[in-house]
Short mmCIF file of C-alpha atoms in Angstrom, two decimals:
data_model
loop_
_atom_site.label_atom_id
_atom_site.label_comp_id
_atom_site.label_asym_id
_atom_site.label_seq_id
_atom_site.Cartn_x
_atom_site.Cartn_y
_atom_site.Cartn_z
CA UNK D 1 -4.47 -20.81 26.20
CA UNK D 2 -7.41 -20.74 23.57
CA UNK D 3 -9.58 -21.15 26.11
CA UNK D 4 -9.24 -18.29 27.85
CA UNK D 5 -9.91 -16.48 24.65
CA UNK D 6 -13.33 -18.47 23.65
CA UNK D 7 -15.51 -15.20 23.21
CA UNK D 8 -13.39 -13.12 21.21
CA UNK D 9 -12.75 -15.92 19.23
CA UNK D 10 -16.11 -16.56 18.24
CA UNK D 11 -17.07 -13.28 17.37
CA UNK D 12 -13.89 -12.58 15.73
CA UNK D 13 -14.48 -15.84 13.05
CA UNK D 14 -18.18 -15.67 13.04
CA UNK D 15 -17.37 -11.97 11.43
CA UNK D 16 -14.47 -13.31 9.56
CA UNK D 17 -17.28 -15.73 7.85
CA UNK D 18 -19.91 -12.98 7.60
CA UNK D 19 -17.13 -11.11 5.03
CA UNK D 20 -15.80 -14.39 3.24
CA UNK D 21 -19.63 -14.83 2.73
CA UNK D 22 -19.53 -11.17 1.38
CA UNK D 23 -16.72 -12.04 -1.03
CA UNK D 24 -18.13 -14.68 -2.85
CA UNK D 25 -21.61 -12.66 -2.60
CA UNK D 26 -19.98 -9.94 -5.05
CA UNK D 27 -18.61 -12.19 -8.26
CA UNK D 28 -23.01 -11.14 -8.80
CA UNK D 29 -22.70 -7.55 -7.25
CA UNK D 30 -23.23 -4.51 -9.81
CA UNK D 31 -24.01 -7.11 -12.47
CA UNK D 32 -20.93 -7.54 -14.44
CA UNK D 33 -21.10 -7.38 -18.43
CA UNK D 34 -18.43 -10.60 -18.50
CA UNK D 35 -15.60 -11.46 -14.88
CA UNK D 36 -13.74 -12.94 -18.41
CA UNK D 37 -12.18 -9.36 -18.79
CA UNK D 38 -9.29 -7.03 -16.46
CA UNK D 39 -11.98 -4.15 -16.83
CA UNK D 40 -14.49 -6.49 -14.89
CA UNK D 41 -11.93 -8.67 -12.83
CA UNK D 42 -9.27 -6.16 -12.24
CA UNK D 43 -10.44 -3.16 -12.34
CA UNK D 44 -14.73 -3.98 -11.46
CA UNK D 45 -16.05 -2.00 -14.76
CA UNK D 46 -14.56 0.77 -14.21
CA UNK D 47 -17.97 1.98 -12.43
CA UNK D 48 -17.26 2.91 -8.92
CA UNK D 49 -19.24 6.02 -7.76
CA UNK D 50 -18.32 7.75 -4.62
CA UNK D 51 -18.96 5.65 -1.80
CA UNK D 52 -17.74 3.02 -2.62
CA UNK D 53 -14.09 4.57 -3.47
CA UNK D 54 -14.02 6.12 -0.88
CA UNK D 55 -14.46 2.46 1.14
CA UNK D 56 -12.37 0.94 -1.52
CA UNK D 57 -9.27 3.14 -1.54
CA UNK D 58 -9.55 4.11 2.13
CA UNK D 59 -9.67 0.23 2.56
CA UNK D 60 -6.86 -0.09 0.20
CA UNK D 61 -4.15 2.30 2.29
CA UNK D 62 -4.94 2.41 5.58
CA UNK D 63 -4.00 -1.84 6.19
CA UNK D 64 -4.30 -4.18 9.28
CA UNK D 65 -0.72 -3.25 9.79
CA UNK D 66 -1.49 -0.05 9.89
CA UNK D 67 -3.71 -0.79 12.79
CA UNK D 68 -0.83 -2.67 14.58
CA UNK D 69 2.04 -0.48 13.36
CA UNK D 70 1.85 2.91 14.11
CA UNK D 71 0.79 2.60 17.19
CA UNK D 72 3.69 -0.34 17.99
CA UNK D 73 6.46 1.91 16.44
CA UNK D 74 5.14 4.80 18.85
CA UNK D 75 4.99 2.78 21.98
CA UNK D 76 8.72 2.02 21.14
CA UNK D 77 10.07 4.77 19.97
CA UNK D 78 7.71 7.36 20.63
CA UNK D 79 7.13 10.60 18.34
CA UNK D 80 8.90 9.23 15.17
CA UNK D 81 5.87 7.21 14.51
CA UNK D 82 3.60 10.26 13.98
CA UNK D 83 5.10 10.29 10.81
CA UNK D 84 2.07 8.62 9.31
CA UNK D 85 0.05 11.17 10.20
CA UNK D 86 1.81 14.34 8.14
CA UNK D 87 1.72 12.36 5.20
CA UNK D 88 -1.47 11.04 4.58
CA UNK D 89 -2.50 14.34 4.99
CA UNK D 90 0.57 15.94 2.50
CA UNK D 91 -0.36 13.23 0.19
CA UNK D 92 -4.01 14.24 -1.28
CA UNK D 93 -3.26 17.36 -2.42
CA UNK D 94 -0.57 15.58 -4.90
CA UNK D 95 -1.75 13.37 -5.89
CA UNK D 96 -5.38 15.35 -6.39
CA UNK D 97 -3.48 17.05 -9.60
CA UNK D 98 -1.95 13.64 -10.96
CA UNK D 99 -4.83 11.31 -10.45
CA UNK D 100 -7.32 12.66 -12.28
CA UNK D 101 -5.38 13.19 -15.64
CA UNK D 102 -3.82 9.39 -14.65
CA UNK D 103 -8.11 8.75 -15.28
CA UNK D 104 -9.04 10.44 -18.02
CA UNK D 105 -5.50 8.81 -20.14
CA UNK D 106 -5.99 5.44 -18.77
CA UNK D 107 -9.93 5.62 -19.76
CA UNK D 108 -9.17 7.24 -23.04
CA UNK D 109 -7.04 4.36 -24.22
CA UNK D 110 -8.30 1.10 -21.35
CA UNK D 111 -5.03 0.95 -19.35
CA UNK D 112 -5.57 -1.18 -16.57
CA UNK D 113 -1.72 -0.79 -15.13
CA UNK D 114 0.87 2.57 -14.30
CA UNK D 115 3.39 0.80 -16.92
CA UNK D 116 0.61 0.40 -19.62
CA UNK D 117 0.79 4.37 -19.99
CA UNK D 118 4.35 4.52 -19.64
CA UNK D 119 5.09 1.68 -22.40
CA UNK D 120 2.32 4.43 -24.75
CA UNK D 121 3.61 7.53 -23.35
CA UNK D 122 7.24 6.75 -24.06
CA UNK D 123 7.00 3.94 -26.77
CA UNK D 124 9.13 2.47 -24.75
CA UNK D 125 8.54 -1.45 -24.02
CA UNK D 126 12.05 -1.74 -21.93
CA UNK D 127 11.20 1.24 -19.39
CA UNK D 128 7.37 -0.19 -18.81
CA UNK D 129 9.19 -3.54 -18.05
CA UNK D 130 10.87 -2.10 -15.04
CA UNK D 131 7.99 -0.28 -13.67
CA UNK D 132 5.74 -2.90 -13.91
CA UNK D 133 8.82 -5.49 -12.29
CA UNK D 134 9.21 -2.13 -10.09
CA UNK D 135 5.21 -2.19 -8.89
CA UNK D 136 5.23 -6.01 -7.93
CA UNK D 137 8.66 -6.40 -6.30
CA UNK D 138 7.23 -3.64 -3.68
CA UNK D 139 3.87 -4.86 -2.98
CA UNK D 140 4.87 -8.48 -2.16
CA UNK D 141 6.15 -8.10 1.07
CA UNK D 142 3.60 -4.79 1.74
CA UNK D 143 0.60 -7.95 0.44
CA UNK D 144 3.48 -10.49 3.70
CA UNK D 145 3.15 -7.60 6.44
CA UNK D 146 -0.84 -7.77 5.75
CA UNK D 147 -0.29 -11.46 7.83
CA UNK D 148 1.54 -9.86 10.23
CA UNK D 149 -1.31 -7.70 11.53
CA UNK D 150 -3.44 -11.37 11.15
CA UNK D 151 -0.69 -13.42 13.42
CA UNK D 152 -0.86 -11.02 15.80
CA UNK D 153 -4.31 -10.72 16.52
CA UNK D 154 -3.91 -14.58 16.65
CA UNK D 155 -1.13 -15.03 18.54
CA UNK D 156 -3.56 -12.97 21.22
CA UNK D 157 -6.03 -14.90 20.99
CA UNK D 158 -3.81 -17.82 21.96
CA UNK D 159 -4.83 -19.51 18.60
CA UNK D 160 -0.71 -20.71 18.28
CA UNK D 161 1.36 -23.99 18.31
CA UNK D 162 4.63 -25.20 18.75
CA UNK D 163 5.02 -26.14 15.45
CA UNK D 164 5.61 -24.07 12.11
CA UNK D 165 2.46 -25.76 10.78
CA UNK D 166 0.41 -25.23 13.64
CA UNK D 167 1.21 -21.77 14.33
CA UNK D 168 0.79 -20.55 11.02
CA UNK D 169 -2.74 -22.97 9.77
CA UNK D 170 -4.82 -20.23 10.86
CA UNK D 171 -3.55 -17.39 8.38
CA UNK D 172 -3.07 -20.26 5.59
CA UNK D 173 -7.02 -21.20 5.93
CA UNK D 174 -7.53 -17.64 5.96
CA UNK D 175 -5.35 -16.84 2.88
CA UNK D 176 -6.96 -19.33 1.46
CA UNK D 177 -10.33 -18.36 1.73
CA UNK D 178 -9.57 -14.80 0.54
CA UNK D 179 -7.56 -16.63 -2.24
CA UNK D 180 -10.97 -18.25 -3.62
CA UNK D 181 -13.65 -14.89 -3.11
CA UNK D 182 -10.57 -12.78 -5.33
CA UNK D 183 -10.50 -15.50 -7.97
CA UNK D 184 -14.44 -15.41 -8.20
CA UNK D 185 -14.73 -12.19 -7.77
CA UNK D 186 -12.30 -9.95 -8.55
CA UNK D 187 -12.17 -6.55 -7.13
CA UNK D 188 -15.41 -6.24 -6.37
CA UNK D 189 -14.73 -8.38 -3.29
CA UNK D 190 -12.22 -6.32 -1.14
CA UNK D 191 -14.81 -3.08 -2.69
CA UNK D 192 -18.22 -4.89 -1.16
CA UNK D 193 -15.78 -6.06 2.36
CA UNK D 194 -14.75 -2.64 2.66
CA UNK D 195 -17.54 -1.39 3.96
CA UNK D 196 -17.65 -3.77 6.88
CA UNK D 197 -13.78 -3.64 7.03
CA UNK D 198 -14.02 0.64 7.50
CA UNK D 199 -17.52 0.34 9.67
CA UNK D 200 -15.95 -1.79 11.94
CA UNK D 201 -12.77 0.28 12.90
CA UNK D 202 -14.09 3.13 12.91
CA UNK D 203 -17.03 2.04 15.51
CA UNK D 204 -13.58 0.61 17.55
CA UNK D 205 -11.44 3.68 16.98
CA UNK D 206 -14.67 5.93 18.52
CA UNK D 207 -14.93 4.16 21.46
CA UNK D 208 -10.86 3.28 22.09
CA UNK D 209 -10.82 7.18 22.70
CA UNK D 210 -13.83 7.90 24.32
CA UNK D 211 -13.73 4.27 26.28
CA UNK D 212 -10.10 3.83 27.32
CA UNK D 213 -9.31 8.06 28.76
CA UNK D 214 -11.88 7.24 30.90
CA UNK D 215 -10.71 4.00 32.60
CA UNK D 216 -6.63 5.07 32.56
CA UNK D 217 -7.57 8.47 34.27
CA UNK D 218 -7.54 10.76 31.61
CA UNK D 219 -5.26 12.45 28.39
CA UNK D 220 -2.98 14.32 30.86
CA UNK D 221 -1.97 10.97 32.63
CA UNK D 222 -1.40 8.63 29.47
CA UNK D 223 0.70 11.70 28.11
CA UNK D 224 2.58 11.36 31.79
CA UNK D 225 3.20 7.95 31.53
CA UNK D 226 4.40 7.70 28.06
CA UNK D 227 6.95 10.23 28.77
CA UNK D 228 7.88 8.91 31.84
CA UNK D 229 8.34 5.59 30.13
CA UNK D 230 10.89 7.84 27.16
CA UNK D 231 12.91 9.22 29.67
CA UNK D 232 13.92 6.58 32.40
CA UNK D 233 14.63 4.74 28.17
CA UNK D 234 19.07 4.41 28.99
CA UNK D 235 18.84 4.79 24.82
CA UNK D 236 18.58 8.14 23.59
CA UNK D 237 15.28 8.59 21.94
CA UNK D 238 12.73 10.85 20.79
CA UNK D 239 10.79 10.72 23.90
CA UNK D 240 6.58 12.35 23.00
CA UNK D 241 8.67 14.99 21.18
CA UNK D 242 11.24 14.48 18.54
CA UNK D 243 15.02 15.33 19.11
CA UNK D 244 16.50 17.45 16.62
CA UNK D 245 18.55 14.69 15.09
CA UNK D 246 15.76 13.13 14.09
CA UNK D 247 13.49 16.40 12.46
CA UNK D 248 15.06 16.05 9.03
CA UNK D 249 14.70 12.69 9.00
CA UNK D 250 11.02 12.91 10.36
CA UNK D 251 10.15 15.61 7.16
CA UNK D 252 11.67 13.72 4.37
CA UNK D 253 10.43 10.27 5.09
CA UNK D 254 6.70 11.91 5.57
CA UNK D 255 7.37 13.62 2.63
CA UNK D 256 8.72 10.55 0.45
CA UNK D 257 5.99 8.54 1.92
CA UNK D 258 3.60 10.90 0.77
CA UNK D 259 5.36 11.09 -2.60
CA UNK D 260 5.41 7.10 -3.10
CA UNK D 261 1.95 5.40 -1.68
CA UNK D 262 0.09 6.41 -4.50
CA UNK D 263 3.12 5.22 -6.86
CA UNK D 264 2.15 1.38 -5.45
CA UNK D 265 -0.63 -0.49 -7.75
CA UNK D 266 -3.02 -1.40 -5.46
CA UNK D 267 -3.30 1.85 -5.05
CA UNK D 268 -3.68 3.25 -9.25
CA UNK D 269 -6.14 0.30 -9.12
CA UNK D 270 -8.86 1.52 -6.10
CA UNK D 271 -8.70 4.91 -8.29
CA UNK D 272 -8.75 3.65 -12.13
CA UNK D 273 -11.86 1.62 -11.22
CA UNK D 274 -13.65 4.95 -10.33
CA UNK D 275 -16.56 6.03 -12.59
CA UNK D 276 -15.89 9.29 -13.43
CA UNK D 277 -12.85 12.49 -12.93
CA UNK D 278 -15.48 13.85 -10.17
CA UNK D 279 -15.90 10.77 -8.23
CA UNK D 280 -11.92 11.24 -7.92
CA UNK D 281 -11.76 15.15 -7.11
CA UNK D 282 -14.45 14.24 -4.64
CA UNK D 283 -12.52 11.54 -3.17
CA UNK D 284 -9.27 13.83 -2.60
CA UNK D 285 -11.11 16.03 -1.12
CA UNK D 286 -13.20 13.66 1.85
CA UNK D 287 -10.00 11.11 2.34
CA UNK D 288 -7.89 13.24 4.18
CA UNK D 289 -11.09 11.86 7.22
CA UNK D 290 -8.60 8.75 7.32
CA UNK D 291 -5.87 10.77 8.50
CA UNK D 292 -8.10 11.90 11.33
CA UNK D 293 -8.40 8.28 12.29
CA UNK D 294 -4.90 7.39 11.77
CA UNK D 295 -4.20 9.92 14.49
CA UNK D 296 -6.16 7.80 16.62
CA UNK D 297 -5.13 5.17 16.42
CA UNK D 298 -1.33 6.29 16.60
CA UNK D 299 -2.70 7.77 19.74
CA UNK D 300 -2.77 3.84 21.33
CA UNK D 301 0.66 3.61 21.60
CA UNK D 302 0.55 6.13 24.15
CA UNK D 303 -2.36 4.29 25.88
CA UNK D 304 -0.77 0.90 25.92
CA UNK D 305 2.26 2.15 28.06
CA UNK D 306 -0.64 3.98 30.30
CA UNK D 307 -2.31 0.33 30.16
CA UNK D 308 1.15 -1.54 31.40
CA UNK D 309 1.32 -2.71 28.03
CA UNK D 310 4.25 -6.18 27.19
CA UNK D 311 5.04 -7.54 24.34
CA UNK D 312 4.18 -10.81 23.79
CA UNK D 313 7.28 -12.78 22.86
CA UNK D 314 9.30 -12.62 19.73
CA UNK D 315 10.27 -15.23 17.16
CA UNK D 316 13.98 -15.16 18.55
CA UNK D 317 15.08 -15.79 21.65
CA UNK D 318 14.81 -12.64 24.33
CA UNK D 319 12.76 -10.74 21.59
CA UNK D 320 9.39 -9.50 21.65
CA UNK D 321 7.00 -8.99 19.39
CA UNK D 322 6.01 -5.23 18.84
CA UNK D 323 3.23 -5.68 16.87
CA UNK D 324 0.97 -7.44 19.76
CA UNK D 325 1.17 -4.10 21.28
CA UNK D 326 -2.53 -3.21 20.23
CA UNK D 327 -4.31 -6.95 20.00
CA UNK D 328 -3.22 -6.90 23.40
CA UNK D 329 -4.54 -3.67 25.32
CA UNK D 330 -7.42 -3.92 23.53
CA UNK D 331 -7.64 -7.88 25.77
CA UNK D 332 -6.59 -5.87 28.59
CA UNK D 333 -8.98 -2.80 28.81
CA UNK D 334 -12.54 -4.12 26.42
CA UNK D 335 -15.17 -6.40 27.29
CA UNK D 336 -13.98 -9.94 25.72
CA UNK D 337 -17.41 -9.89 23.32
CA UNK D 338 -15.83 -6.26 22.09
CA UNK D 339 -11.85 -7.18 21.65
CA UNK D 340 -13.13 -10.09 19.46
CA UNK D 341 -15.11 -7.03 17.51
CA UNK D 342 -12.18 -5.11 17.50
CA UNK D 343 -9.43 -8.66 16.60
CA UNK D 344 -12.39 -8.74 13.50
CA UNK D 345 -11.48 -5.28 12.38
CA UNK D 346 -7.87 -6.32 12.18
CA UNK D 347 -8.13 -9.29 10.03
CA UNK D 348 -10.78 -7.92 7.73
CA UNK D 349 -8.52 -4.86 7.37
CA UNK D 350 -5.83 -7.65 6.62
CA UNK D 351 -8.23 -8.77 3.47
CA UNK D 352 -9.52 -5.81 1.95
CA UNK D 353 -5.72 -4.64 1.02
CA UNK D 354 -4.39 -8.11 0.56
CA UNK D 355 -6.68 -8.69 -1.93
CA UNK D 356 -6.79 -5.27 -4.02
CA UNK D 357 -2.52 -5.58 -3.68
CA UNK D 358 -2.60 -9.74 -5.12
CA UNK D 359 -5.00 -8.23 -8.31
CA UNK D 360 -2.61 -4.70 -8.56
CA UNK D 361 0.49 -7.34 -8.54
CA UNK D 362 -1.45 -9.58 -11.01
CA UNK D 363 -2.09 -7.32 -13.74
CA UNK D 364 1.18 -6.25 -13.74
CA UNK D 365 2.55 -9.38 -14.60
CA UNK D 366 -0.66 -9.98 -16.95
CA UNK D 367 -0.70 -6.96 -19.21
CA UNK D 368 3.61 -5.96 -19.29
CA UNK D 369 5.10 -8.95 -19.04
CA UNK D 370 2.79 -12.05 -19.99
CA UNK D 371 1.17 -10.13 -23.16
CA UNK D 372 4.39 -8.19 -23.97
CA UNK D 373 6.84 -11.09 -24.18
CA UNK D 374 4.74 -14.13 -24.03
CA UNK D 375 1.56 -14.04 -25.79
CA UNK D 376 0.85 -11.04 -27.68
CA UNK D 377 -2.04 -11.67 -28.87
CA UNK D 378 -4.33 -12.32 -25.41
CA UNK D 379 -7.64 -12.19 -26.04
CA UNK D 380 -9.50 -10.63 -23.05
CA UNK D 381 -10.34 -13.79 -21.49
CA UNK D 382 -7.16 -15.63 -21.71
CA UNK D 383 -5.55 -12.01 -20.08
CA UNK D 384 -8.54 -12.11 -17.33
CA UNK D 385 -7.45 -16.31 -16.68
CA UNK D 386 -3.54 -15.37 -15.95
CA UNK D 387 -4.83 -13.32 -14.06
CA UNK D 388 -6.71 -14.58 -11.89
CA UNK D 389 -4.39 -17.79 -11.36
CA UNK D 390 -1.02 -14.99 -11.07
CA UNK D 391 -3.56 -13.65 -8.33
CA UNK D 392 -3.19 -16.60 -6.85
CA UNK D 393 0.68 -17.20 -6.53
CA UNK D 394 1.02 -13.76 -5.59
CA UNK D 395 -1.07 -14.78 -2.05
CA UNK D 396 0.90 -17.71 -1.84
CA UNK D 397 3.88 -15.79 -1.97
CA UNK D 398 2.36 -13.93 0.90
CA UNK D 399 1.79 -16.56 2.75
CA UNK D 400 5.42 -18.39 2.13
CA UNK D 401 7.33 -15.23 3.23
CA UNK D 402 5.28 -15.36 6.67
CA UNK D 403 6.20 -18.63 6.95
CA UNK D 404 9.62 -19.39 6.24
CA UNK D 405 11.19 -15.72 6.60
CA UNK D 406 11.48 -13.60 9.97
CA UNK D 407 8.37 -11.55 9.90
CA UNK D 408 10.70 -8.61 11.09
CA UNK D 409 12.35 -9.16 7.68
CA UNK D 410 9.01 -8.81 5.58
CA UNK D 411 8.57 -5.50 7.85
CA UNK D 412 12.18 -4.48 6.62
CA UNK D 413 11.46 -4.89 3.64
CA UNK D 414 8.36 -2.41 3.12
CA UNK D 415 10.66 0.35 4.40
CA UNK D 416 12.81 -0.78 1.44
CA UNK D 417 9.56 -1.11 -1.10
CA UNK D 418 8.86 2.46 -0.26
CA UNK D 419 12.65 3.16 -1.50
CA UNK D 420 11.76 0.77 -4.71
CA UNK D 421 8.28 2.50 -6.01
CA UNK D 422 9.90 6.11 -5.91
CA UNK D 423 11.59 5.35 -8.33
CA UNK D 424 8.81 4.68 -11.16
CA UNK D 425 8.02 8.71 -10.03
CA UNK D 426 9.72 10.07 -13.39
CA UNK D 427 7.77 8.08 -15.54
CA UNK D 428 4.24 7.33 -14.13
CA UNK D 429 3.69 10.84 -12.39
CA UNK D 430 6.31 13.71 -14.08
CA UNK D 431 5.16 11.63 -17.17
CA UNK D 432 1.67 12.78 -16.71
CA UNK D 433 2.55 16.58 -17.14
CA UNK D 434 5.76 15.97 -19.20
CA UNK D 435 7.21 14.24 -21.68
CA UNK D 436 10.55 16.33 -21.63
CA UNK D 437 12.04 13.32 -20.17
CA UNK D 438 14.27 11.19 -22.77
CA UNK D 439 13.04 7.31 -22.97
CA UNK D 440 16.54 6.41 -22.49
CA UNK D 441 17.31 8.55 -19.81
CA UNK D 442 14.38 7.98 -17.43
CA UNK D 443 15.98 4.33 -17.83
CA UNK D 444 19.22 5.34 -16.66
CA UNK D 445 17.87 7.20 -13.32
CA UNK D 446 15.78 4.15 -12.61
CA UNK D 447 19.10 2.31 -12.53
CA UNK D 448 21.01 5.37 -11.14
CA UNK D 449 18.68 5.86 -8.43
CA UNK D 450 17.82 2.26 -7.90
CA UNK D 451 20.96 1.59 -7.78
CA UNK D 452 21.86 4.24 -5.11
CA UNK D 453 18.86 3.66 -3.03
CA UNK D 454 19.71 -0.08 -2.70
CA UNK D 455 23.74 0.76 -1.71
CA UNK D 456 22.35 3.53 0.93
CA UNK D 457 20.14 0.47 2.80
CA UNK D 458 22.55 -1.93 2.86
CA UNK D 459 25.18 0.61 4.98
CA UNK D 460 22.09 0.32 7.41
CA UNK D 461 22.24 -1.52 10.13
CA UNK D 462 20.54 -2.01 13.94
CA UNK D 463 22.48 -2.63 16.75
CA UNK D 464 19.60 -3.61 18.87
CA UNK D 465 17.95 -6.40 16.62
CA UNK D 466 22.03 -7.18 15.42
CA UNK D 467 21.13 -6.23 12.08
CA UNK D 468 23.92 -5.16 10.15
CA UNK D 469 22.02 -4.15 6.43
CA UNK D 470 18.94 -3.39 5.25
CA UNK D 471 17.58 -2.36 8.98
CA UNK D 472 15.89 0.63 8.73
CA UNK D 473 15.54 3.59 5.78
CA UNK D 474 16.83 6.05 7.66
CA UNK D 475 20.83 6.87 6.55
CA UNK D 476 23.44 8.95 8.42
CA UNK D 477 24.27 11.97 6.35
CA UNK D 478 27.62 11.59 8.33
CA UNK D 479 27.76 8.79 5.89
CA UNK D 480 28.12 11.16 3.11
CA UNK D 481 31.07 13.00 4.95
CA UNK D 482 28.78 15.77 7.16
CA UNK D 483 29.72 16.29 10.49
CA UNK D 484 26.01 15.55 12.10
CA UNK D 485 24.08 12.38 13.25
CA UNK D 486 21.20 14.20 11.54
CA UNK D 487 19.74 11.05 9.39
CA UNK D 488 18.38 11.30 5.97
CA UNK D 489 15.69 9.43 4.39
CA UNK D 490 16.82 7.23 1.89
CA UNK D 491 13.94 6.97 -1.25
CA UNK D 492 14.05 11.15 -0.62
CA UNK D 493 17.85 11.31 -1.82
CA UNK D 494 17.44 8.46 -4.13
CA UNK D 495 14.55 9.89 -6.15
CA UNK D 496 16.36 12.76 -6.04
CA UNK D 497 19.55 11.73 -8.01
CA UNK D 498 17.29 9.91 -10.40
CA UNK D 499 15.92 12.76 -11.44
CA UNK D 500 19.48 14.96 -11.74
CA UNK D 501 20.84 11.43 -14.40
CA UNK D 502 17.23 11.38 -16.35
CA UNK D 503 17.77 15.35 -16.61
CA UNK D 504 21.17 15.50 -17.52
CA UNK D 505 21.05 12.68 -20.11
CA UNK D 506 18.07 13.60 -21.37
CA UNK D 507 19.92 17.21 -22.69
CA UNK D 508 23.27 14.45 -23.64
CA UNK D 509 20.26 11.79 -26.18
CA UNK D 510 18.96 14.80 -27.39
CA UNK D 511 21.77 16.88 -28.81
CA UNK D 512 22.56 13.73 -30.04
CA UNK D 513 19.91 12.85 -31.75
CA UNK D 514 18.84 9.81 -30.20
CA UNK D 515 15.76 8.72 -31.42
CA UNK D 516 12.78 8.90 -28.84
CA UNK D 517 10.09 6.86 -29.73
CA UNK D 518 6.50 8.67 -30.82
CA UNK D 519 3.71 9.85 -28.08
CA UNK D 520 0.62 7.46 -28.12
CA UNK D 521 -0.96 9.89 -25.73
CA UNK D 522 -2.84 13.42 -27.36
CA UNK D 523 -3.14 16.52 -24.85
CA UNK D 524 -7.55 16.46 -24.88
CA UNK D 525 -6.52 12.89 -23.16
CA UNK D 526 -5.71 14.33 -20.01
CA UNK D 527 -9.25 15.64 -19.58
CA UNK D 528 -11.42 13.10 -21.31
CA UNK D 529 -14.82 12.50 -18.53
CA UNK D 530 -17.27 8.95 -18.85
CA UNK D 531 -18.68 8.93 -22.10
CA UNK D 532 -16.24 10.09 -24.22
CA UNK D 533 -15.13 8.30 -27.21
CA UNK D 534 -12.31 5.25 -26.25
CA UNK D 535 -9.38 4.76 -28.40
CA UNK D 536 -7.95 1.24 -29.35
CA UNK D 537 -5.84 -0.20 -26.56
CA UNK D 538 -2.29 -1.99 -26.82
CA UNK D 539 0.98 -1.68 -27.58
CA UNK D 540 0.65 -2.31 -31.26
CA UNK D 541 -0.95 0.51 -33.07
CA UNK D 542 1.09 3.22 -34.51
CA UNK D 543 0.36 6.82 -34.01
CA UNK D 544 -2.55 6.81 -36.37
CA UNK D 545 -3.94 4.38 -35.11
CA UNK D 546 -4.08 4.92 -31.47
CA UNK D 547 -5.86 8.32 -32.36
CA UNK D 548 -9.27 6.57 -34.34
CA UNK D 549 -12.21 5.49 -31.76
CA UNK D 550 -12.97 2.42 -31.48
CA UNK D 551 -16.62 1.30 -33.39
#
């Protein structure tokens, strides 16, 4: 009952109201020139310095779902859940090479989305449309998953009801408030709130990794309890170490997830809001600190085993909700007031990335669908207005996913999202370094990679849940004729096929002398920095006017 958690509810509500007020105040933060412009509303005026960017990007990538899902995966499956730690370490050296170039060319040309860059680089509205649709589709379930984190906290506090409306009403109210201050303040709202969100998470995790091992008898007892649980399981699994059959899946999932993470539109949005290249360089050096935090968060799964946590029942009869593991651990081990702080950290941790994701998806729709195909002469104010309205629609869609669909289905969709967004790697990431690929070949590669990825995902079932299709991203190599029980991450196979098709077809189209379009960028665009002259943005300019400085 909620009365048993009254202190936790009060602390949670007060902190939630505090960040909501900050969200509305953010519209006047850093004195925006004109909020009726995507540069201001959607990118914070492209003016964020090192500390703001660090909190913004960190708050964007390390979400409420990370807070509850990574420990829950380790609680249920063991060592496989630690894949999130190496992939967040691997990613930063990789994106260091890419994001500085993307920031520079976007700064020079006024690009707001990765599809803007692709449109200009390859002179292909179709390829840009595919990149935009891919980004929107991959982002939508990610937003819904932030609600899963909030729902797990509310369920633990007993703030639920028997009817669907009563059960979801707190989430609907929370996202209505989020929608209101995001509509008013744009990217400034999550940037300001990220300071509170990350500070709370750091405090909660540092207290947890010091206090909980002391209460549970030390790390030795925690790992012994986890080892005993997995050894007693009737189904062979990883335990606290990976088994031989899952090592290839672990490596490819970690590497594939690293490649995918900064292809997501919300990740790019946080980076494009930076003031200059040095801000990005410093952040790529400092952000691995979050990987240390993530490793500590992951260990909460083993602590929950040692504490004897039993997950709450799931939506389906006989199922359990693994996402309640961490909230229940806090409820069981912490004083009520500190459990309320921990719940607020998870809840606010959902609002920051959800806001950035909805803004990124809205910018993609506005720039690469609305302006490209519906109103080519849209003014900056019209663009900003359409993006604001679209961000509201995106949030409503995310809430609908939780209200009307099984949350487990949304989780599976997120795994699919990583496979989907990886198919933009050749056009976006490689396109920043080379225009060797033919625009037609990149389209064909996208189709091949996406088609194969969807087919592979369709073949993956899960006997434990009864799902026959789209039940994960670990594809058995035996389906390709190999005599082994090993699995591999679908996204890696799909993007390799994507690249192979794009490379081969490029040679064919070039031999056939098929037109390749005009590159709207120049080599020095990729090294531009703060203060460098801007050029006229937009898809309609010709090759000469593209290089003329704006008056």
